[in-house]
PDB file of C-alpha atoms in Angstrom:
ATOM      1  CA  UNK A   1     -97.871-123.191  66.066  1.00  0.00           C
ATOM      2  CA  UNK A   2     -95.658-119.675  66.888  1.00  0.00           C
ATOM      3  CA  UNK A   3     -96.936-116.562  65.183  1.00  0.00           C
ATOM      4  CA  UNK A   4     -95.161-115.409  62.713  1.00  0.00           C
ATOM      5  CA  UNK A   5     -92.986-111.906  64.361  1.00  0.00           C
ATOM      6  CA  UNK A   6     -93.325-110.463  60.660  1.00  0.00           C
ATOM      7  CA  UNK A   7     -94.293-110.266  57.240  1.00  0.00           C
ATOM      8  CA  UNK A   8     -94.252-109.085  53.549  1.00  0.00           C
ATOM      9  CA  UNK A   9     -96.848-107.253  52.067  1.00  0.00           C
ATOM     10  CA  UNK A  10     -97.236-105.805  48.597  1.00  0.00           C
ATOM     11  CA  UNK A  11     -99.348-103.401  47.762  1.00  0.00           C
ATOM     12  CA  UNK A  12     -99.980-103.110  43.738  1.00  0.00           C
ATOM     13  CA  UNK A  13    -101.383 -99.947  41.959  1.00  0.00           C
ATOM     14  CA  UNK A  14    -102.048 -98.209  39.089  1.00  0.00           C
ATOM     15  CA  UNK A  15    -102.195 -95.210  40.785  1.00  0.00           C
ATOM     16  CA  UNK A  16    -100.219 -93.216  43.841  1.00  0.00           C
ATOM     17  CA  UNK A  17    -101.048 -96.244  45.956  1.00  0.00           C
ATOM     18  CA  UNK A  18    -102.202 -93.847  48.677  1.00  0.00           C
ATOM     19  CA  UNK A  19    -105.753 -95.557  48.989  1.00  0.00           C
ATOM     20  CA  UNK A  20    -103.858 -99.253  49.014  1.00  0.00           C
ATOM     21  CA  UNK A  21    -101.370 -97.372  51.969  1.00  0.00           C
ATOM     22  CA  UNK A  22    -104.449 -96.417  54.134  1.00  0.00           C
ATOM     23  CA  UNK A  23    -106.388 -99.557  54.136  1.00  0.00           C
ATOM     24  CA  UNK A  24    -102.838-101.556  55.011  1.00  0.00           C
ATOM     25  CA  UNK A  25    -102.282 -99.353  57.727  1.00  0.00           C
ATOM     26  CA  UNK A  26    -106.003 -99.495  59.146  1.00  0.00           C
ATOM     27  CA  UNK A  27    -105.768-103.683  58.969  1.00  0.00           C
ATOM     28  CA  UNK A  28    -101.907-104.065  60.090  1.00  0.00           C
ATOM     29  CA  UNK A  29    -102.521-101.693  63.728  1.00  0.00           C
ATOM     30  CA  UNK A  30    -105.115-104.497  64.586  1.00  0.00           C
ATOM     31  CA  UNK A  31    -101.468-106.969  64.523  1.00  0.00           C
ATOM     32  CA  UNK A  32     -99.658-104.722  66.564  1.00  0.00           C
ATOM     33  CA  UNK A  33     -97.097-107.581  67.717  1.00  0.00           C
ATOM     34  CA  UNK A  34     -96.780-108.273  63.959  1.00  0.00           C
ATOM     35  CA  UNK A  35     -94.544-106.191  62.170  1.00  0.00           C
ATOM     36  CA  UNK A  36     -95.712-105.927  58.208  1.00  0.00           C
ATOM     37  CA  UNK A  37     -92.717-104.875  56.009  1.00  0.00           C
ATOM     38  CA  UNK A  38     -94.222-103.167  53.377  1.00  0.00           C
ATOM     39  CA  UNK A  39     -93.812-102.823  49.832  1.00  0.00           C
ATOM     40  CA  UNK A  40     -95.484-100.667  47.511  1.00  0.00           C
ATOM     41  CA  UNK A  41     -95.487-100.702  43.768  1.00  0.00           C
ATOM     42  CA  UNK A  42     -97.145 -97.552  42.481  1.00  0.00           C
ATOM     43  CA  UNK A  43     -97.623 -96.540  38.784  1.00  0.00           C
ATOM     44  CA  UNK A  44     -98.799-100.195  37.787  1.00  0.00           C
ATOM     45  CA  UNK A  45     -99.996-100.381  34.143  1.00  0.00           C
ATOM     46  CA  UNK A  46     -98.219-102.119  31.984  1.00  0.00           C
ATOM     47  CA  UNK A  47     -96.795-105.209  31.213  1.00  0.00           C
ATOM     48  CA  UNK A  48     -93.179-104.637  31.457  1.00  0.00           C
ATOM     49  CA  UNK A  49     -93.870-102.868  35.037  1.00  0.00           C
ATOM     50  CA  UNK A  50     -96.259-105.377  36.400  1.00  0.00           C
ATOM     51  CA  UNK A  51     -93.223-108.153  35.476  1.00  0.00           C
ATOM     52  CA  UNK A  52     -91.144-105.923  37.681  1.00  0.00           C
ATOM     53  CA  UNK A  53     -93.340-106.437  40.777  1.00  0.00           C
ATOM     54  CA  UNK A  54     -94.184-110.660  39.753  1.00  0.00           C
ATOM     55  CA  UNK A  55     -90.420-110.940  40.582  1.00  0.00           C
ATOM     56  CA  UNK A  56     -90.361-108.905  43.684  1.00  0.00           C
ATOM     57  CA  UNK A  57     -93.607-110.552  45.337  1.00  0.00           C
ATOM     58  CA  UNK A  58     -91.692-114.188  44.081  1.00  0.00           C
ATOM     59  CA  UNK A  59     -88.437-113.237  46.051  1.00  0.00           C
ATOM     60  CA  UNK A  60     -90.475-112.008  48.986  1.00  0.00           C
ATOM     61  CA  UNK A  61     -93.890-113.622  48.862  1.00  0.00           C
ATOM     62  CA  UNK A  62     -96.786-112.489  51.230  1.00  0.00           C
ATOM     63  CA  UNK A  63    -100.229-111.225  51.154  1.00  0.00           C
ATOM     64  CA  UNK A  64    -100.715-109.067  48.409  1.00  0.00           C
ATOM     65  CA  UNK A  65    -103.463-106.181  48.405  1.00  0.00           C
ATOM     66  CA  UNK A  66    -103.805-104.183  44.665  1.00  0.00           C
ATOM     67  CA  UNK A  67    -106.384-101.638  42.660  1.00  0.00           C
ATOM     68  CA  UNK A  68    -105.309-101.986  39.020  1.00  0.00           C
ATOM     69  CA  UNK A  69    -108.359-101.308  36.640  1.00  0.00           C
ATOM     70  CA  UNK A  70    -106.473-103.279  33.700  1.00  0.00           C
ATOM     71  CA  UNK A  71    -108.252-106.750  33.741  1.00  0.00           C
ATOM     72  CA  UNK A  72    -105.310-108.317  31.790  1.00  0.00           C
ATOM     73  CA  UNK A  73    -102.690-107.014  34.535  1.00  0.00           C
ATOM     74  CA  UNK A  74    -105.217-107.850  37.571  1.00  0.00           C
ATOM     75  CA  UNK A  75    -105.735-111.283  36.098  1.00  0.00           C
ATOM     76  CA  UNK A  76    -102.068-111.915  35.740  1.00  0.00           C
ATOM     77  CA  UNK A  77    -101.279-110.797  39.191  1.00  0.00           C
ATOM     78  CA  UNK A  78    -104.086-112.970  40.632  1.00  0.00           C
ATOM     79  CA  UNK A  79    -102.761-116.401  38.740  1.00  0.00           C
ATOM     80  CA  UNK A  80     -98.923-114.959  40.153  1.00  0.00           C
ATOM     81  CA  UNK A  81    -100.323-115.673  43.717  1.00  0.00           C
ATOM     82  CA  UNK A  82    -102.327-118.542  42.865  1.00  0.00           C
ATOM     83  CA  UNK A  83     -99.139-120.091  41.534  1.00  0.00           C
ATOM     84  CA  UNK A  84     -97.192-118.937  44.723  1.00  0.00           C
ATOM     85  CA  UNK A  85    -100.344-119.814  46.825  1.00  0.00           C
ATOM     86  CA  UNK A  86    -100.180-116.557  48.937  1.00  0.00           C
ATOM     87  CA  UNK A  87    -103.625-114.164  49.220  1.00  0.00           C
ATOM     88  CA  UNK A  88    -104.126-111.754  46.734  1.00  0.00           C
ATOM     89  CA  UNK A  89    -107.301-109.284  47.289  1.00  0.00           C
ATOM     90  CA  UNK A  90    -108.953-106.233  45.232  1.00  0.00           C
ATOM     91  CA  UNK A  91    -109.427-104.609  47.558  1.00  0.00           C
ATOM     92  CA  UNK A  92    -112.051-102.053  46.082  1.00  0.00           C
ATOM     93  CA  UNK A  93    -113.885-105.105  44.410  1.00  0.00           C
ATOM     94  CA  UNK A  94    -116.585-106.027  46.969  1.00  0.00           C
ATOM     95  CA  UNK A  95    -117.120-102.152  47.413  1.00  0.00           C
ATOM     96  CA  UNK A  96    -117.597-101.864  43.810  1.00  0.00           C
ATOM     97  CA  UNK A  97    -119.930-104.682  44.198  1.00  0.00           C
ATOM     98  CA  UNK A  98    -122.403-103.258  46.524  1.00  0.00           C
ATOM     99  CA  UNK A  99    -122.760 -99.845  44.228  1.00  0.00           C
ATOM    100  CA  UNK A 100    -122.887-102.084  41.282  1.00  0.00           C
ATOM    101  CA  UNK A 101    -125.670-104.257  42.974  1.00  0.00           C
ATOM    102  CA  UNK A 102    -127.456-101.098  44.276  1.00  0.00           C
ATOM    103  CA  UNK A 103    -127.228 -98.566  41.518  1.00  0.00           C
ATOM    104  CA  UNK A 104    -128.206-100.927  39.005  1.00  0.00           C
ATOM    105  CA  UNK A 105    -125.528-100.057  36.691  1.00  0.00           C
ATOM    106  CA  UNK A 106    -122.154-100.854  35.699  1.00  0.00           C
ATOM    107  CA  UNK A 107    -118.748 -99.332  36.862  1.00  0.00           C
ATOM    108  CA  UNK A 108    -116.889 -97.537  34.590  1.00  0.00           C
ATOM    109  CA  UNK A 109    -113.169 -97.876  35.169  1.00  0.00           C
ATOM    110  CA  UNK A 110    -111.311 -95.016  35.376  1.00  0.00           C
ATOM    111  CA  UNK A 111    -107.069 -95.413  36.253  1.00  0.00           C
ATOM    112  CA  UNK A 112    -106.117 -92.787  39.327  1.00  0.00           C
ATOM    113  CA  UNK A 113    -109.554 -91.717  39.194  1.00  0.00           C
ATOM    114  CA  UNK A 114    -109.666 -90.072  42.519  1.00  0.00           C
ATOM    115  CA  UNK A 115    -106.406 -87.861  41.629  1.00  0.00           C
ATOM    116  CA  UNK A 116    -108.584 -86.556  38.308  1.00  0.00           C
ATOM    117  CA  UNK A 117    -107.522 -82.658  38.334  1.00  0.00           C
ATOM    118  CA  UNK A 118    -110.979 -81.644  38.849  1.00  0.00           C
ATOM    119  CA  UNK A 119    -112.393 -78.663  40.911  1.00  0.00           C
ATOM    120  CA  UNK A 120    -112.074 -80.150  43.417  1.00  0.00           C
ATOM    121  CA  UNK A 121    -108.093 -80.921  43.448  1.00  0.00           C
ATOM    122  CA  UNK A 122    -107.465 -77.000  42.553  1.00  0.00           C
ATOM    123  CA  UNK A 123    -109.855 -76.363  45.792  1.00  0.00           C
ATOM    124  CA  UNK A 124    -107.591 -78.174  47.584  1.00  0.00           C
ATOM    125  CA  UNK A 125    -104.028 -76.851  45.819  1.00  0.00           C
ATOM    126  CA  UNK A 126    -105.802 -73.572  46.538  1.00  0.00           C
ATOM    127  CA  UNK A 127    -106.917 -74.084  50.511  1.00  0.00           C
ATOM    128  CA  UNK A 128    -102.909 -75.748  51.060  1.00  0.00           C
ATOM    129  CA  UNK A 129    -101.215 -72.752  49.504  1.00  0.00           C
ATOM    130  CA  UNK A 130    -103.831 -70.350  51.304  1.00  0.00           C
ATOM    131  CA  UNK A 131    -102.455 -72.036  55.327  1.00  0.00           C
ATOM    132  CA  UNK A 132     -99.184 -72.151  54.119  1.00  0.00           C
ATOM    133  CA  UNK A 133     -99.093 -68.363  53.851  1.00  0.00           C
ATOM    134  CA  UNK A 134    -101.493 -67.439  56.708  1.00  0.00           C
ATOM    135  CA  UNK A 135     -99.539 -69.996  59.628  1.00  0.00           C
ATOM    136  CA  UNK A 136     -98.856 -68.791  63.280  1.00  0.00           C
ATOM    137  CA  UNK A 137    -100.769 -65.820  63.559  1.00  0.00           C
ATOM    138  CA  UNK A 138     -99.817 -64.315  60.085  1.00  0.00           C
ATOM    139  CA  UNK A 139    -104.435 -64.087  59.637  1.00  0.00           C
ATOM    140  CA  UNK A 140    -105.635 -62.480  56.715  1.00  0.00           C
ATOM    141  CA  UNK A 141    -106.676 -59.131  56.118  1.00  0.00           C
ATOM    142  CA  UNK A 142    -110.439 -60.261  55.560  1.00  0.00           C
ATOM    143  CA  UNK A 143    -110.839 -63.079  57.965  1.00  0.00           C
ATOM    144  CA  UNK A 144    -113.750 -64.212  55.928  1.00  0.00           C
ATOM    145  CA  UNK A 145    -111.492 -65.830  53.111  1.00  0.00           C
ATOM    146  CA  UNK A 146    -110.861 -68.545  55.323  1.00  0.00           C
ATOM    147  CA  UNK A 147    -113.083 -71.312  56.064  1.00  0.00           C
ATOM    148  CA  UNK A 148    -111.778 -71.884  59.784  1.00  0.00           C
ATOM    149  CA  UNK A 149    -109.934 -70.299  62.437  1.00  0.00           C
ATOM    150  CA  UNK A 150    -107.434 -72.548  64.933  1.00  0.00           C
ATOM    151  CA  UNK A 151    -106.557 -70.667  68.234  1.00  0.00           C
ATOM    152  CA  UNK A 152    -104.383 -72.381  71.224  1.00  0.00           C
ATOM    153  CA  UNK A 153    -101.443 -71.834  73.038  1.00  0.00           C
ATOM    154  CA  UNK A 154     -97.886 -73.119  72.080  1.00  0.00           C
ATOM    155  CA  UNK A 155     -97.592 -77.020  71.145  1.00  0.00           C
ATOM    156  CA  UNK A 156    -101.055 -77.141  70.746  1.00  0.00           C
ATOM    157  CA  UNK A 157    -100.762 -78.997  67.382  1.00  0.00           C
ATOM    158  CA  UNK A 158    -102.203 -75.874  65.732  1.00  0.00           C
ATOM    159  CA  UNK A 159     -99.908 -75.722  62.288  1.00  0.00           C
ATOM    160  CA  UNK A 160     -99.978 -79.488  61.313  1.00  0.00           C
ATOM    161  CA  UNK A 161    -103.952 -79.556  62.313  1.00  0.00           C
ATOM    162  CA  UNK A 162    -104.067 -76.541  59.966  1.00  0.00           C
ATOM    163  CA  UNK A 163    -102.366 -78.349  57.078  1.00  0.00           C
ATOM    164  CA  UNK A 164    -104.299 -81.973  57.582  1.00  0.00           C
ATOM    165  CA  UNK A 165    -107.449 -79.439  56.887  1.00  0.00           C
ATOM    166  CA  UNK A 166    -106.053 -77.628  53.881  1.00  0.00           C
ATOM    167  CA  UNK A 167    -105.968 -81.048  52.780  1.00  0.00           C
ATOM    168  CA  UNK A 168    -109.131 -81.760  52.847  1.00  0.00           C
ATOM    169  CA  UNK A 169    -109.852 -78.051  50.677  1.00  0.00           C
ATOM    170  CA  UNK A 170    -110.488 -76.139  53.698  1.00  0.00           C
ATOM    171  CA  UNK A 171    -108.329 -72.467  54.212  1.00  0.00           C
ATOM    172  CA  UNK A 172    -107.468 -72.718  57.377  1.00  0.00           C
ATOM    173  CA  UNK A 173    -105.761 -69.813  59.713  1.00  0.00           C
ATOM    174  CA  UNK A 174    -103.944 -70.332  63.098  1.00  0.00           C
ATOM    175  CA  UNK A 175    -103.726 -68.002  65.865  1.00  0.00           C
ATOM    176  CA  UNK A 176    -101.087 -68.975  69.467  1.00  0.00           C
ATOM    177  CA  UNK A 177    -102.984 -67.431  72.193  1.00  0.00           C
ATOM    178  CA  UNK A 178    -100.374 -65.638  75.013  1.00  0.00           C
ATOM    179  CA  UNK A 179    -102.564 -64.350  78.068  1.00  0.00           C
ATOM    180  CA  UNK A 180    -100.305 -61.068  77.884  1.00  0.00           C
ATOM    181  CA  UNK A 181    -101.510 -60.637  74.313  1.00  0.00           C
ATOM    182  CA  UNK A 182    -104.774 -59.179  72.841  1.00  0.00           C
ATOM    183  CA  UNK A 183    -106.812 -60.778  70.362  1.00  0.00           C
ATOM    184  CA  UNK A 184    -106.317 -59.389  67.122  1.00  0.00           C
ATOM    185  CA  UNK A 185    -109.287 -56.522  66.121  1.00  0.00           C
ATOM    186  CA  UNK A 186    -110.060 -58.558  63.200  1.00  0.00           C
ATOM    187  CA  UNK A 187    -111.335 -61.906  64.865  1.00  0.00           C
ATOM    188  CA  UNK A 188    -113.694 -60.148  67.049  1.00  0.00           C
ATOM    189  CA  UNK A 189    -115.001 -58.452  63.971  1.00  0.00           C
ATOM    190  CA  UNK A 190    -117.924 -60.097  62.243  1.00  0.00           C
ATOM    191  CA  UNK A 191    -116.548 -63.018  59.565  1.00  0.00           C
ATOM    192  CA  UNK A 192    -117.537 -65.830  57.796  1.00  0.00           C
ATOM    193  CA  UNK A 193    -115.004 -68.114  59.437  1.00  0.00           C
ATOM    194  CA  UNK A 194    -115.255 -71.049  62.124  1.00  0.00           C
ATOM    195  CA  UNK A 195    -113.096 -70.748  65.040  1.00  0.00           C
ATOM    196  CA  UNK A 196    -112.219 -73.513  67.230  1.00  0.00           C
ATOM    197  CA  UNK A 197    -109.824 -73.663  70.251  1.00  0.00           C
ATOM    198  CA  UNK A 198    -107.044 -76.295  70.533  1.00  0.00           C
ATOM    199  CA  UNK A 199    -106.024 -77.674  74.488  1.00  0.00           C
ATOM    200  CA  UNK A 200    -104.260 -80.495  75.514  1.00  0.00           C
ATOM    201  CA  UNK A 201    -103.254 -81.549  79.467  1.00  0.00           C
ATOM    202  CA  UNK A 202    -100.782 -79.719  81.205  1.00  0.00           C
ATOM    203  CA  UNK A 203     -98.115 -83.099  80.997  1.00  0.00           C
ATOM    204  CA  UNK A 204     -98.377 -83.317  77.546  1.00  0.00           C
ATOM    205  CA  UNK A 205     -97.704 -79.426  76.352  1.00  0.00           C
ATOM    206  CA  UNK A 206     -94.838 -79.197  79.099  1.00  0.00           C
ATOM    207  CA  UNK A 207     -93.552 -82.194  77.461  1.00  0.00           C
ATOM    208  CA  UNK A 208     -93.554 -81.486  74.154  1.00  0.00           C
ATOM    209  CA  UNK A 209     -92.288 -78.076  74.939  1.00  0.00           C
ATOM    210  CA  UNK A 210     -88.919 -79.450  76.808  1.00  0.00           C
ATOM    211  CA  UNK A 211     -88.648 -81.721  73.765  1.00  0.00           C
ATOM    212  CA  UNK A 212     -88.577 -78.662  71.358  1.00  0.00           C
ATOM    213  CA  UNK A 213     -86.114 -76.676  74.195  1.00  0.00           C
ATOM    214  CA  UNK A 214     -84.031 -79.573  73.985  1.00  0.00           C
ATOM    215  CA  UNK A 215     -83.805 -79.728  70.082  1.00  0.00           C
ATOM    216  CA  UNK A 216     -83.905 -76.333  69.999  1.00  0.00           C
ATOM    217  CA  UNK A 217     -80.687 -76.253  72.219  1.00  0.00           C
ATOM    218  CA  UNK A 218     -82.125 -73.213  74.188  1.00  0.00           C
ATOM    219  CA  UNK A 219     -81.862 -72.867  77.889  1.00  0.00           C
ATOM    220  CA  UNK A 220     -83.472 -69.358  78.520  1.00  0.00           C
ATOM    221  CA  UNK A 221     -86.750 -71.331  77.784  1.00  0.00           C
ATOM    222  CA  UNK A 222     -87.752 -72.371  81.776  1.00  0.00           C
ATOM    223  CA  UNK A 223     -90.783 -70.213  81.731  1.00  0.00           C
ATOM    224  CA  UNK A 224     -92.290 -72.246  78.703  1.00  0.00           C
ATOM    225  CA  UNK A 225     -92.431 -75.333  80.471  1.00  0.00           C
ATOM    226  CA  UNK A 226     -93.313 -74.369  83.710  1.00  0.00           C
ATOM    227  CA  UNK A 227     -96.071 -76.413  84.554  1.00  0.00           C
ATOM    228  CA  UNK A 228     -97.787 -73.091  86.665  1.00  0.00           C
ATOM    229  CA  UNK A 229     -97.756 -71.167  84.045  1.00  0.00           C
ATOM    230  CA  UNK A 230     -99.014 -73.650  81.393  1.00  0.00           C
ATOM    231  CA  UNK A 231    -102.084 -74.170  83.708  1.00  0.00           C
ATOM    232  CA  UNK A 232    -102.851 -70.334  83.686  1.00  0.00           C
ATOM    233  CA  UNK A 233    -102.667 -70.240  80.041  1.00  0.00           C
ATOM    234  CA  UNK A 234    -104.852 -73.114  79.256  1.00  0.00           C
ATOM    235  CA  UNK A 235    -107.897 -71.672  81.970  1.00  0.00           C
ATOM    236  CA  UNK A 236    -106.845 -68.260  79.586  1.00  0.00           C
ATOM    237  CA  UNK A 237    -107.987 -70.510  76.473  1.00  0.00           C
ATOM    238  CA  UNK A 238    -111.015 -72.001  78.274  1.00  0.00           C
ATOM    239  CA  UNK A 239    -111.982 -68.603  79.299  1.00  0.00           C
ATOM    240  CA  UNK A 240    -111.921 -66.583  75.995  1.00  0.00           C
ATOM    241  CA  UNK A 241    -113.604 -69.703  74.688  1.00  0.00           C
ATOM    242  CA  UNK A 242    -116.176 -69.369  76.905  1.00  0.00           C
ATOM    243  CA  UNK A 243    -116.609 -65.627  76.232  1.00  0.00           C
ATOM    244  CA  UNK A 244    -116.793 -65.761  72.572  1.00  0.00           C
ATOM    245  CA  UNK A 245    -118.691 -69.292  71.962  1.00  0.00           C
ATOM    246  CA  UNK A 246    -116.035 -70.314  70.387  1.00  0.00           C
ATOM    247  CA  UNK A 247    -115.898 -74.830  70.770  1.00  0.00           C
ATOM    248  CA  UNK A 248    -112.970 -76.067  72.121  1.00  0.00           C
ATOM    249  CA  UNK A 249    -111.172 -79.380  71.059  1.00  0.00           C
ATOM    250  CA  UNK A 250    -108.942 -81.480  73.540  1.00  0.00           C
ATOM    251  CA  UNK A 251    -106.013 -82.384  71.383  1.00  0.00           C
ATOM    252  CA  UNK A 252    -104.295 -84.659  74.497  1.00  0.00           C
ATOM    253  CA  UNK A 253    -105.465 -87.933  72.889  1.00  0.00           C
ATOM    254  CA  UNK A 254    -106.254 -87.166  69.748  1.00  0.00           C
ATOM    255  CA  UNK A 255    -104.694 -87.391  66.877  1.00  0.00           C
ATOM    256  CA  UNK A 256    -103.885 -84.870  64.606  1.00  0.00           C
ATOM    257  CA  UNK A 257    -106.773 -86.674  61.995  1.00  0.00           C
ATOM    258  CA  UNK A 258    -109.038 -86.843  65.092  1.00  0.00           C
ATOM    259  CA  UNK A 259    -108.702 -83.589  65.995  1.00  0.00           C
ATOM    260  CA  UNK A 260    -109.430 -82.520  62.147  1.00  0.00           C
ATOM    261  CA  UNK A 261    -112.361 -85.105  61.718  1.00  0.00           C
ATOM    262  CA  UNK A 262    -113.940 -83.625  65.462  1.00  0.00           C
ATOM    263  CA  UNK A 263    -113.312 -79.454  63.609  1.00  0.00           C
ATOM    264  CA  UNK A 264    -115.083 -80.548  60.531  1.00  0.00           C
ATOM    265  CA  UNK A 265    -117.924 -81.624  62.627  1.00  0.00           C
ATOM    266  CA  UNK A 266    -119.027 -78.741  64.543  1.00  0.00           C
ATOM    267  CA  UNK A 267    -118.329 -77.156  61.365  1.00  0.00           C
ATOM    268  CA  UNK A 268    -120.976 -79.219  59.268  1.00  0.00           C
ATOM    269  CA  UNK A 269    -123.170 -78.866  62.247  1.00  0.00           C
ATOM    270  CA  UNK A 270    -122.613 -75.236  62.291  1.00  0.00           C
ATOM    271  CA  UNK A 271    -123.696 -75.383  58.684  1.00  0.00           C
ATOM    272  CA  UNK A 272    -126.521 -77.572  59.925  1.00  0.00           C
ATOM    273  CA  UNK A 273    -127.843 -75.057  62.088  1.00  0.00           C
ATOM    274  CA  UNK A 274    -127.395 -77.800  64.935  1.00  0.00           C
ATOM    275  CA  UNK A 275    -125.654 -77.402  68.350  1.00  0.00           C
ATOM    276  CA  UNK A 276    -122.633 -79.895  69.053  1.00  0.00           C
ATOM    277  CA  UNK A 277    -122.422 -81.093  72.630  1.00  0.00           C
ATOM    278  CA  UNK A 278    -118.714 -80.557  72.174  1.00  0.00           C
ATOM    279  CA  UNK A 279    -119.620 -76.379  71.388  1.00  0.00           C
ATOM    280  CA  UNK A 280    -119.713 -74.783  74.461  1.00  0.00           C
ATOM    281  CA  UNK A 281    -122.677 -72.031  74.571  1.00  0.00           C
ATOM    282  CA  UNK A 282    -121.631 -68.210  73.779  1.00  0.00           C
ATOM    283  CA  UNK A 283    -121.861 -65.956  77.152  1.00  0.00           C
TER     284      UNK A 283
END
């Protein structure tokens, strides 16, 4: 029997659908020479829009993943796919189950309860606008209003690492280091904030940089990849990193969650009073 070369696959919510997205996306890499066409049908929760989406997944049937709270709608859409005999999950159900089972207590439904606008959601509103307005070396006054500190050298993923962590409600700062350059006053100062240093391989920054030259449409820009002079700034990162005790994270085959998840770390174990084996010691 031939595989299949693609597929459909609905994803059902009463919410943003963001959750539903993520889990997709961690199942369908694992089928990588199976291409998923996906459909997502946000904002679920009532009758007239759940009809909407019966007809879609009838015209284009295929596995169906959903979180609707609504036991009518979820019961309708399960009885849909039974009819059209085509997998239909909840796919928060058997987590649900195991709190249920363990807490001794039921769940209480709540629809787009993880987008409530709690303190937490203005935390994060609050850390996003804070790295919007303190990007590429624009640090603030008091470096101790942020909660970390990025430092690397051009096209070391510094800005859109900052902005995954404002994300997650942390104010984050970014610093390009140029060897020719001083370190501002300010971050050799005592703060509050965690500093990290982003490197990646000498192939990767020289080409990303001809990339951007290339977009860019500038040709004064041979210096910036020159793969001599990329090498002597990333020993200048490894060296001030070394000097300062500052950990540095290899960003070459990471990704820019990775890179984020590997920050947060050292961060917590900071907090932790531990010593990562990824934090090089201070000089």
């Amino acid at each position: 029997m031939a595989l299949p070369s693609m597929f459909h696959m609905h994803l059902v919510s009463d919410a943003t659908g963001e959750t539903l997205v993520a889990i997709a996306k961690a199942a369908t890499v694992q089928y990588q020479n199976i291409r998923a066409i996906e459909h997502v049908h946000p904002l679920v929760r009532t009758q007239r829009q759940l009809k909407r989406v019966l007809s879609d997944i009838a015209q284009e049937p295929g596995i169906v993943l959903y979180t609707v709270v609504n036991k009518a709608l979820a019961d309708e859409l399960e009885t849909h796919c039974q009819q059209l005999k085509i997998p239909c999950l909840a796919v928060l159900q058997p987590i649900m189950q195991v709190f249920e089972s363990y807490l001794g207590a039921p769940q209480t439904p709540t629809v787009a309860g993880q987008h409530v606008l709690d303190a937490d959601y203005f935390r994060r509103i609050d850390a996003m606008n804070f790295t919007m307005a303190h990007d590429d070396g624009r640090l603030p006054d008091n470096l101790s209003d942020a909660d970390i500190v990025l430092l690397g050298i051009s096209r070391t993923s510094k800005t859109p690492t900052s902005l995954y962590l404002a994300q997650r409600g942390y104010k984050t700062t970014n610093l390009p280091l140029v060897p020719q350059v001083p370190l501002p006053e300010q971050l050799l100062e005592p703060h509050t904030a965690f500093v990290a240093c982003l490197i990646a391989n000498v192939d990767r920054i020289a080409d990303v940089r001809r990339n951007r030259a290339v977009l860019m449409a500038d040709r004064d820009l041979e210096s910036y990849v020159d793969r001599d002079l990329i090498s002597a700034e990333i020993a200048y990162t490894r060296k001030i990193a070394a000097q300062y005790g500052w950990p540095i994270i290899d960003v070459t085959r990471r990704s820019i969650e990775e890179a984020a998840t590997m920050i947060l770390k050292l961060l917590q174990d900071r907090k932790s009073g531990l010593k990562s084996e990824s934090e090089p010691s201070r000089a």
